[in-house]
């Protein structure tokens, strides 16, 4: 075997190099391909050149260094404490902004009229039922007599509505706080989760805290967390799946290093046949977790399918490059045969079974919409399939036709391209007051809930995404590729439906990846731990000014996110673009 080349240690610039800690940064392993960093020759001791003694190349420590980066020194206890404390503090900030006055306004807001009433129906029968005309007025008063016995035709899967029903079950169906409790809880947990994900990706407590803070104070995320629509749950389960795939990346590489090291034995030589395709890595539990999360994501809205495709492909590409970096000769075939098939089974069928399980209430019912279609329409070709599943398939086909043909006009519909600049935020609620009404201290007042985000975050996030495209092409940093993959899964599918009725609030699904893009850029500005002090201080000042401005802008816009009563003049001062009105 002679000598082996040490594979792909990341030497990308400063963003991920741990600006939060004082210990030296560890190199990051390479991942070529669409979500990857470049393969560059490197060894533990650069003075010894780019080759390594075969007896050392396949030790576990050497393999882990190539695949995962050099192991960091153990941090002091107070530093390790901040790993959990920093995300928790950002989640507390996010929770306060989401839960305070959560029950206001004390009425159904925008599309809550569908999902909250559907959630109440779930608590009664396990499926959606029709409501009599003008049911909203009675529902707002806590009177539910308008619920009819006939099944209602709906086009979104059950998970999000079951999530809403959970809060109503705890606090009562007549509690406006209960209507929105789960959305606010999920929105708060997402802040904590994003901070942890950023910490893992960038190996920095500071960058993790910045990610959590940006998500905590952004108005688009706050509005989505304070109203019971479905998209906040799509975002949450997609983010959960992304975190699980990140964990699987490291877990798979640790397994690969351990198995190759075990095969090498004491002499450090892996049998040649074992280096042809590499070892089996067994069941990857984090992948199973990702499959479950993605099944729940799809079970909220079908747009979750795009996250399944993106994260599944991303995971396989990471495995391909792990085998290449480890020194497997036929790393493509080995990864497809020994990783790809298992990855597919771990994610796609698991997601499918999870999705099917979310329809349990419908399947167990006797008179849900289209529940008896299979029995009423026997089939010679497909008769071997249970009538319940044939009925469910028919239901899905009609719902698909509805979604693809949806083109009704709406004053707040917006083209997906306009989301990049917040061209048309959705107005969820508007109530006007005269002087003296409801505490109005001006001649005319307004209470509004508008899904406009923090302009610094959203406009800066668009610039960050554009930067990341070039940065990934130039550096092949796997973190940039992963962020772009998540963004693409949430954004790109909607540009293919220019005539469909879609809204800006759908963008919450990919907002975490916009924030991760901003954080990567801020990490580049902060610089590396080993940079000169003046460079670090300069970067810290720039990042600090940006964060102060973000918090100030959020404080300025918060009344429009929480439905507070303000003067109409003050409201107009917030309408920075004519299309926001």
CSV table of C-alpha atoms in Angstrom, one decimal, residues 356 373-375 377-394:
chain,number,residue,atom,x,y,z
A,356,UNK,CA,-49.6,7.4,7.4
A,373,UNK,CA,-65.0,5.9,-1.1
A,374,UNK,CA,-63.1,2.6,-1.5
A,375,UNK,CA,-66.1,0.5,-0.4
A,377,UNK,CA,-66.0,2.1,-5.6
A,378,UNK,CA,-64.7,-1.5,-5.8
A,379,UNK,CA,-61.8,-2.1,-8.1
A,380,UNK,CA,-60.8,-5.3,-9.8
A,381,UNK,CA,-57.2,-4.1,-10.3
A,382,UNK,CA,-56.6,-2.6,-6.9
A,383,UNK,CA,-59.1,-4.6,-4.9
A,384,UNK,CA,-56.3,-6.4,-2.9
A,385,UNK,CA,-55.6,-3.0,-1.2
A,386,UNK,CA,-57.8,-2.4,1.9
A,387,UNK,CA,-60.7,-0.1,1.1
A,388,UNK,CA,-59.5,2.4,3.8
A,389,UNK,CA,-56.1,2.9,2.0
A,390,UNK,CA,-57.8,3.2,-1.4
A,391,UNK,CA,-60.1,5.8,0.1
A,392,UNK,CA,-57.1,7.7,1.5
A,393,UNK,CA,-55.3,7.6,-1.8
A,394,UNK,CA,-58.4,9.0,-3.6
